[in-house]
Amino acid sequence: MESIADELFKEFRENSIAEFFRKNRQMLGYAGKVRSLTTIVHEYVTNSLDATEEAQILPEIRVEVKEIGEEKYSVLVRDNGPGIPKNIVGRALASILSGTKFHRYMQQRGQQGIGASGCTLFAQITTGKPIHVRSSTGKESYECDISIDIKSNKPVVSNMRDVSLEFRGLEVYGEFADVKYENSEHGVFEYIKRTALANPHASISLLDPTGKEYTFLRSVNAMPKKPKVVKPHPLGLEPGDLVEFAHRSESRRISSFLIDTFSRVSDAKINELKQLVSFDLSKSPKELTWQEAEELIKAFKSMKWVAPEFDSVSPIGEKYLGLAMKNIINPEYISVVERKPRVFRGGIPFVVEAAIAYGGGAGRKNDEGEEAGGNIIRFANKVPLLFDSSTCAITYAVKSIDWKRYGIKDFEQEPVSVLVNVSSVFVPYSGVGKQAIAQEEAIIDEIKLAVMDAARNIQRYISNVRSRNLAESKYKTIMRYITQLSGDLSELTGNKQEVLEEKLKKLVDTKYKKLFETDEQSNNTQDIEQGKSTQDIEQEEGEDEDKGAS
Amino acid sequence: MESIADELFKEFRENSIAEFFRKNRQMLGYAGKVRSLTTIVHEYVTNSLDATEEAQILPEIRVEVKEIGEEKYSVLVRDNGPGIPKNIVGRALASILSGTKFHRYMQQRGQQGIGASGCTLFAQITTGKPIHVRSSTGKESYECDISIDIKSNKPVVSNMRDVSLEFRGLEVYGEFADVKYENSEHGVFEYIKRTALANPHASISLLDPTGKEYTFLRSVNAMPKKPKVVKPHPLGLEPGDLVEFAHRSESRRISSFLIDTFSRVSDAKINELKQLVSFDLSKSPKELTWQEAEELIKAFKSMKWVAPEFDSVSPIGEKYLGLAMKNIINPEYISVVERKPRVFRGGIPFVVEAAIAYGGGAGRKNDEGEEAGGNIIRFANKVPLLFDSSTCAITYAVKSIDWKRYGIKDFEQEPVSVLVNVSSVFVPYSGVGKQAIAQEEAIIDEIKLAVMDAARNIQRYISNVRSRNLAESKYKTIMRYITQLSGDLSELTGNKQEVLEEKLKKLVDTKYKKLFETDEQSNNTQDIEQGKSTQDIEQEEGEDEDKGAS
């Protein structure tokens, strides 16, 4: 006899992750034609930046987008990175959740082994075409076609042949339908522009579908400091992590396992721990139970620790960020802040950088290219985030600031751009498409502090501009009467009118004009290029902080 | 010699989906303590509703949440469904992407085979405990512990034993840390309340951590129409789907494959198709190429088709929705609209229902329980969506409506609740956590039409309330002078003041009072219970549509 349950569960099956994403491609960022095209470019460019950084090569990246049919485009991305070995290339580009980066405790743009395989999948389900790959590693040099067997999530490599290539690195070419190239805030051009902004060591060129060439040359000729693979900090652990690490460990004792596996654990710390837990730290880590792991974590939390190693985190850097903003946004005024590293969830290090640009090219533009108010430019690990803005911790933090306190009456109306970059070994993205940072409290707080810090300089600048404008208008008013006044005085005193007018002008100049002329110089963004941060300059002026508040 | 690439790719590995979600649990909805607890209850209750619906059993669902430590809770969910066969239970509850629903073309709440296994994973990584399951299928009756082997995404079933159980169905018990019970808009109680609202055929009871019992009894004693498994419509297909279906098909010819696999394809349609494509429809479907599939889809698009079968879609129903809103929100006025089925992406059927409640219990309340303005209550396939509101198509559509046109001056300030339920075989969720509907244009448009339709009645109601208020205030003003007037008249005419006063009152009553008293009756929400939709009543009154606009 069969139960209803037996009947209902007859169709029970296991599905591959590739099949899941084939049905739910919007979760990978393939929702909307413009977004889908940007997602493709994003995945390939991100991989190129990671690969060149790991191999310590100054990146040269070439992107070509061509229209090949109705809502059909080809995308080519070529880099000068290390290339991919022949025996790996299939799995690297056509097997979801495969990769080298998943288990490393180190800051990288990609991490999940989803991006490039997602592109292969998307090409396949929209045009039925494999991607074409050419790569030279210095040892091997080949080309091939790669697609993905959706049922098994395994790569299918075909037409593999050795060729001699004119470049060293990796070139990926794919054809995609259901996509669209658009020159909007969410388009490929904006994505590449912002990538260049956050990666001043990279040269990136773009050929767009109209045949136009854009080149973003590197503004810095040095590689960013290579982020180190570090050991996790005891305060960033959960019982599950600890048990897993312990059961995989080759150490003979829990004590040596802790010292070897985590940062900041010393013999002295082990002695301290011994007093705090109920079990023997000299037993094998393979025997560590969940309850004991919980005890250890409780003990960790009651102890004093040196902060985690921050070498794992690689921000853009105050100087480069200011420089890049000047090049790309060209505002009247820039204020840049790099905060000290912090930790979230107890022990995961992260760094927030914030920059605010005001006036000039800053702010959002509407479709007619007119000023339309404040905008927020978001980055995570130097990767631009163009989508899902409303769920992002950065948006939330920036919008929760009381901008009036900083002389900005309505953020939505003024020519202001707020840029935030969050760097971490582990950025908690809110979705697989990695377009928004989850709203972790510690991260939100730190973003707010960074932006408010930068906003204080903006407030001083705006306040200066306002008093300058006031002085300027007084100056102009007085100047208007000087000719009349000098005539009257000349009659009264018998002095020459021209001489009197000249003297009066000098007097007024001394009193009013210097007020705004001086300010103009000190607020010049040139200072950034001389390696002097705008912050220092503003502090030297010692302006009243509350002046600009209204 | 090793290339740099060989060196860099040494660590290349494949990862399990369980491991991916262990690292990225926020993507499954486990972000924030309150949300995490609601997610657990959501996953289990959703499965219970699906299982009972499939087995055509009126659901009785029991939820118990107990505090067992600091930010540690146990959750028990028991249903009277079909249960799960012993040989399936491990995979059903502890193997991500396993399930029966993935390949069915039929409306169900769950679909991905992620939810319950995600709970098992979350229990495991926060408390290290397996979940405990008791189930009786009528044939088997057992209990066991289940956990998940994260490395392989395979279930680990232990302590399996046959027991006699006092119930038929499934009971799942788990212990979770890093969670919190809270009586907020995002909490378990609100989730269950809204589930009851959209599933009036279900009885759901909740024991909360303070020991309080809540019971939502079913208000309808009939099962909702069982959604049918239907064949896909030719207009909802992409080339990839078509090729996949074709290569899996057992049919001998493409023509019979098309007739057997898709809905609305007849012999007549095949004859029409023959004229439109360049290849022979009598060849084997296994030989169908991508280019031919593209040709077929292009041809489909140029042909006239009968709309898809809508039996696959099961909305709440206008009558039940009105009833439930009255029970649970108890507003002054309700307007309910169920739209006709539509399709998106060419051929995927969906139905939108909208209801607007005004006054009384409608609208958002602030933390002090005071009225705080309009709120949006979102459902997909009768499942409440409590999170990620800002990215959801429903939120977007409701906010883009010009509410002033409907007599609502500021949506954020008035006592109004807008409820929307989107039903479909395939709801395009924006994330794995399924808390928001992706912003597909056709869906947004249809939501707007439904809400605007319902809003027209609200506008009439508000306009009536306003003219009623006007009449009432005139009436009161006149009444105030009647005593004085009747005295004066009595002196003039010699008639008795009492008689005159009575007569005058009657006169005024006839002229003014009936205006607002009549309205009060016709706007009474009682009408819904009598099976008469408020829409009809409002149309009978034939009020001027523009009156309420301001």
PDB file of N, CA, C and O in Angstrom, chain B residues 42-43 45-51 100-102 104 106-115 380-381 383 424-425 429 434:
ATOM      1  N   HIS B  42       8.603  31.003   8.736  1.00  0.00           N
ATOM      2  CA  HIS B  42       8.138  31.144   7.361  1.00  0.00           C
ATOM      3  C   HIS B  42       8.412  29.879   6.543  1.00  0.00           C
ATOM      4  O   HIS B  42       7.540  29.354   5.855  1.00  0.00           O
ATOM      5  N   GLU B  43       9.616  29.368   6.620  1.00  0.00           N
ATOM      6  CA  GLU B  43       9.975  28.205   5.801  1.00  0.00           C
ATOM      7  C   GLU B  43       9.124  26.989   6.168  1.00  0.00           C
ATOM      8  O   GLU B  43       8.597  26.293   5.293  1.00  0.00           O
ATOM      9  N   VAL B  45       6.172  26.877   7.891  1.00  0.00           N
ATOM     10  CA  VAL B  45       4.732  27.065   7.697  1.00  0.00           C
ATOM     11  C   VAL B  45       4.386  26.995   6.198  1.00  0.00           C
ATOM     12  O   VAL B  45       3.386  26.401   5.796  1.00  0.00           O
ATOM     13  N   THR B  46       5.230  27.586   5.384  1.00  0.00           N
ATOM     14  CA  THR B  46       5.042  27.539   3.933  1.00  0.00           C
ATOM     15  C   THR B  46       5.006  26.091   3.437  1.00  0.00           C
ATOM     16  O   THR B  46       4.139  25.700   2.665  1.00  0.00           O
ATOM     17  N   ASN B  47       5.955  25.286   3.917  1.00  0.00           N
ATOM     18  CA  ASN B  47       5.971  23.877   3.514  1.00  0.00           C
ATOM     19  C   ASN B  47       4.705  23.158   3.966  1.00  0.00           C
ATOM     20  O   ASN B  47       4.155  22.339   3.230  1.00  0.00           O
ATOM     21  N   SER B  48       4.235  23.462   5.187  1.00  0.00           N
ATOM     22  CA  SER B  48       3.019  22.819   5.683  1.00  0.00           C
ATOM     23  C   SER B  48       1.821  23.190   4.821  1.00  0.00           C
ATOM     24  O   SER B  48       0.982  22.339   4.506  1.00  0.00           O
ATOM     25  N   LEU B  49       1.734  24.460   4.440  1.00  0.00           N
ATOM     26  CA  LEU B  49       0.605  24.891   3.611  1.00  0.00           C
ATOM     27  C   LEU B  49       0.645  24.226   2.239  1.00  0.00           C
ATOM     28  O   LEU B  49      -0.379  23.804   1.704  1.00  0.00           O
ATOM     29  N   ASP B  50       1.827  24.109   1.670  1.00  0.00           N
ATOM     30  CA  ASP B  50       1.957  23.448   0.368  1.00  0.00           C
ATOM     31  C   ASP B  50       1.593  21.968   0.463  1.00  0.00           C
ATOM     32  O   ASP B  50       0.878  21.438  -0.385  1.00  0.00           O
ATOM     33  N   ALA B  51       2.111  21.316   1.507  1.00  0.00           N
ATOM     34  CA  ALA B  51       1.885  19.868   1.632  1.00  0.00           C
ATOM     35  C   ALA B  51       0.403  19.563   1.843  1.00  0.00           C
ATOM     36  O   ALA B  51      -0.151  18.660   1.211  1.00  0.00           O
ATOM     37  N   THR B 100      10.532  18.189  -4.585  1.00  0.00           N
ATOM     38  CA  THR B 100       9.625  17.683  -5.612  1.00  0.00           C
ATOM     39  C   THR B 100       9.129  18.797  -6.503  1.00  0.00           C
ATOM     40  O   THR B 100       8.564  18.561  -7.559  1.00  0.00           O
ATOM     41  N   LYS B 101       9.297  20.047  -6.061  1.00  0.00           N
ATOM     42  CA  LYS B 101       8.538  21.120  -6.684  1.00  0.00           C
ATOM     43  C   LYS B 101       9.266  21.828  -7.812  1.00  0.00           C
ATOM     44  O   LYS B 101       8.690  22.607  -8.542  1.00  0.00           O
ATOM     45  N   PHE B 102      10.567  21.552  -7.896  1.00  0.00           N
ATOM     46  CA  PHE B 102      11.418  22.350  -8.750  1.00  0.00           C
ATOM     47  C   PHE B 102      10.983  22.336 -10.214  1.00  0.00           C
ATOM     48  O   PHE B 102      11.051  23.336 -10.899  1.00  0.00           O
ATOM     49  N   ARG B 104       7.951  21.397 -11.485  1.00  0.00           N
ATOM     50  CA  ARG B 104       6.531  21.405 -11.781  1.00  0.00           C
ATOM     51  C   ARG B 104       6.061  22.757 -12.269  1.00  0.00           C
ATOM     52  O   ARG B 104       6.450  23.779 -11.709  1.00  0.00           O
ATOM     53  N   MET B 106       3.364  24.663 -11.838  1.00  0.00           N
ATOM     54  CA  MET B 106       2.163  24.726 -11.007  1.00  0.00           C
ATOM     55  C   MET B 106       2.449  25.691  -9.862  1.00  0.00           C
ATOM     56  O   MET B 106       3.570  25.808  -9.382  1.00  0.00           O
ATOM     57  N   GLN B 107       1.405  26.406  -9.452  1.00  0.00           N
ATOM     58  CA  GLN B 107       1.635  27.414  -8.413  1.00  0.00           C
ATOM     59  C   GLN B 107       1.812  26.787  -7.038  1.00  0.00           C
ATOM     60  O   GLN B 107       0.931  26.127  -6.520  1.00  0.00           O
ATOM     61  N   GLN B 108       2.969  26.989  -6.443  1.00  0.00           N
ATOM     62  CA  GLN B 108       3.191  26.552  -5.069  1.00  0.00           C
ATOM     63  C   GLN B 108       3.977  27.616  -4.345  1.00  0.00           C
ATOM     64  O   GLN B 108       4.643  28.428  -4.952  1.00  0.00           O
ATOM     65  N   ARG B 109       3.873  27.586  -3.019  1.00  0.00           N
ATOM     66  CA  ARG B 109       4.564  28.607  -2.228  1.00  0.00           C
ATOM     67  C   ARG B 109       6.073  28.397  -2.293  1.00  0.00           C
ATOM     68  O   ARG B 109       6.841  29.297  -2.575  1.00  0.00           O
ATOM     69  N   GLY B 110       6.491  27.173  -1.979  1.00  0.00           N
ATOM     70  CA  GLY B 110       7.909  26.840  -2.085  1.00  0.00           C
ATOM     71  C   GLY B 110       8.181  26.319  -3.471  1.00  0.00           C
ATOM     72  O   GLY B 110       7.269  25.868  -4.159  1.00  0.00           O
ATOM     73  N   GLN B 111       9.408  26.379  -3.905  1.00  0.00           N
ATOM     74  CA  GLN B 111       9.698  25.867  -5.236  1.00  0.00           C
ATOM     75  C   GLN B 111      11.132  25.375  -5.376  1.00  0.00           C
ATOM     76  O   GLN B 111      11.427  24.533  -6.201  1.00  0.00           O
ATOM     77  N   GLN B 112      11.982  25.917  -4.530  1.00  0.00           N
ATOM     78  CA  GLN B 112      13.393  25.778  -4.844  1.00  0.00           C
ATOM     79  C   GLN B 112      14.093  24.650  -4.102  1.00  0.00           C
ATOM     80  O   GLN B 112      15.227  24.319  -4.414  1.00  0.00           O
ATOM     81  N   GLY B 113      13.433  24.079  -3.099  1.00  0.00           N
ATOM     82  CA  GLY B 113      14.111  23.047  -2.315  1.00  0.00           C
ATOM     83  C   GLY B 113      15.231  23.614  -1.475  1.00  0.00           C
ATOM     84  O   GLY B 113      16.258  22.983  -1.263  1.00  0.00           O
ATOM     85  N   ILE B 114      15.046  24.841  -1.018  1.00  0.00           N
ATOM     86  CA  ILE B 114      16.088  25.473  -0.208  1.00  0.00           C
ATOM     87  C   ILE B 114      15.626  25.688   1.229  1.00  0.00           C
ATOM     88  O   ILE B 114      16.353  25.430   2.176  1.00  0.00           O
ATOM     89  N   GLY B 115      14.379  26.136   1.385  1.00  0.00           N
ATOM     90  CA  GLY B 115      13.875  26.609   2.672  1.00  0.00           C
ATOM     91  C   GLY B 115      14.151  25.738   3.875  1.00  0.00           C
ATOM     92  O   GLY B 115      14.901  26.134   4.777  1.00  0.00           O
ATOM     93  N   ALA B 380       3.085  37.108  -2.039  1.00  0.00           N
ATOM     94  CA  ALA B 380       3.313  36.408  -3.302  1.00  0.00           C
ATOM     95  C   ALA B 380       2.823  34.988  -3.098  1.00  0.00           C
ATOM     96  O   ALA B 380       3.217  34.336  -2.123  1.00  0.00           O
ATOM     97  N   ASN B 381       1.944  34.514  -3.948  1.00  0.00           N
ATOM     98  CA  ASN B 381       1.340  33.188  -3.768  1.00  0.00           C
ATOM     99  C   ASN B 381       0.834  32.983  -2.346  1.00  0.00           C
ATOM    100  O   ASN B 381       1.069  31.934  -1.741  1.00  0.00           O
ATOM    101  N   VAL B 383       1.829  34.077   0.374  1.00  0.00           N
ATOM    102  CA  VAL B 383       2.861  34.081   1.415  1.00  0.00           C
ATOM    103  C   VAL B 383       3.218  35.527   1.726  1.00  0.00           C
ATOM    104  O   VAL B 383       3.515  36.303   0.820  1.00  0.00           O
ATOM    105  N   SER B 424       1.308  33.280  -9.138  1.00  0.00           N
ATOM    106  CA  SER B 424       1.806  32.774 -10.412  1.00  0.00           C
ATOM    107  C   SER B 424       2.503  31.446 -10.210  1.00  0.00           C
ATOM    108  O   SER B 424       3.022  31.157  -9.128  1.00  0.00           O
ATOM    109  N   VAL B 425       2.524  30.651 -11.261  1.00  0.00           N
ATOM    110  CA  VAL B 425       3.336  29.437 -11.284  1.00  0.00           C
ATOM    111  C   VAL B 425       4.795  29.794 -11.045  1.00  0.00           C
ATOM    112  O   VAL B 425       5.528  29.086 -10.373  1.00  0.00           O
ATOM    113  N   TYR B 429      11.222  36.081  -7.958  1.00  0.00           N
ATOM    114  CA  TYR B 429      11.741  36.721  -6.748  1.00  0.00           C
ATOM    115  C   TYR B 429      13.083  37.369  -7.039  1.00  0.00           C
ATOM    116  O   TYR B 429      13.843  36.870  -7.874  1.00  0.00           O
ATOM    117  N   LYS B 434      13.511  35.068  -1.163  1.00  0.00           N
ATOM    118  CA  LYS B 434      12.138  35.223  -1.643  1.00  0.00           C
ATOM    119  C   LYS B 434      11.315  36.226  -0.841  1.00  0.00           C
ATOM    120  O   LYS B 434      10.218  35.915  -0.399  1.00  0.00           O
TER     121      LYS B 434
END
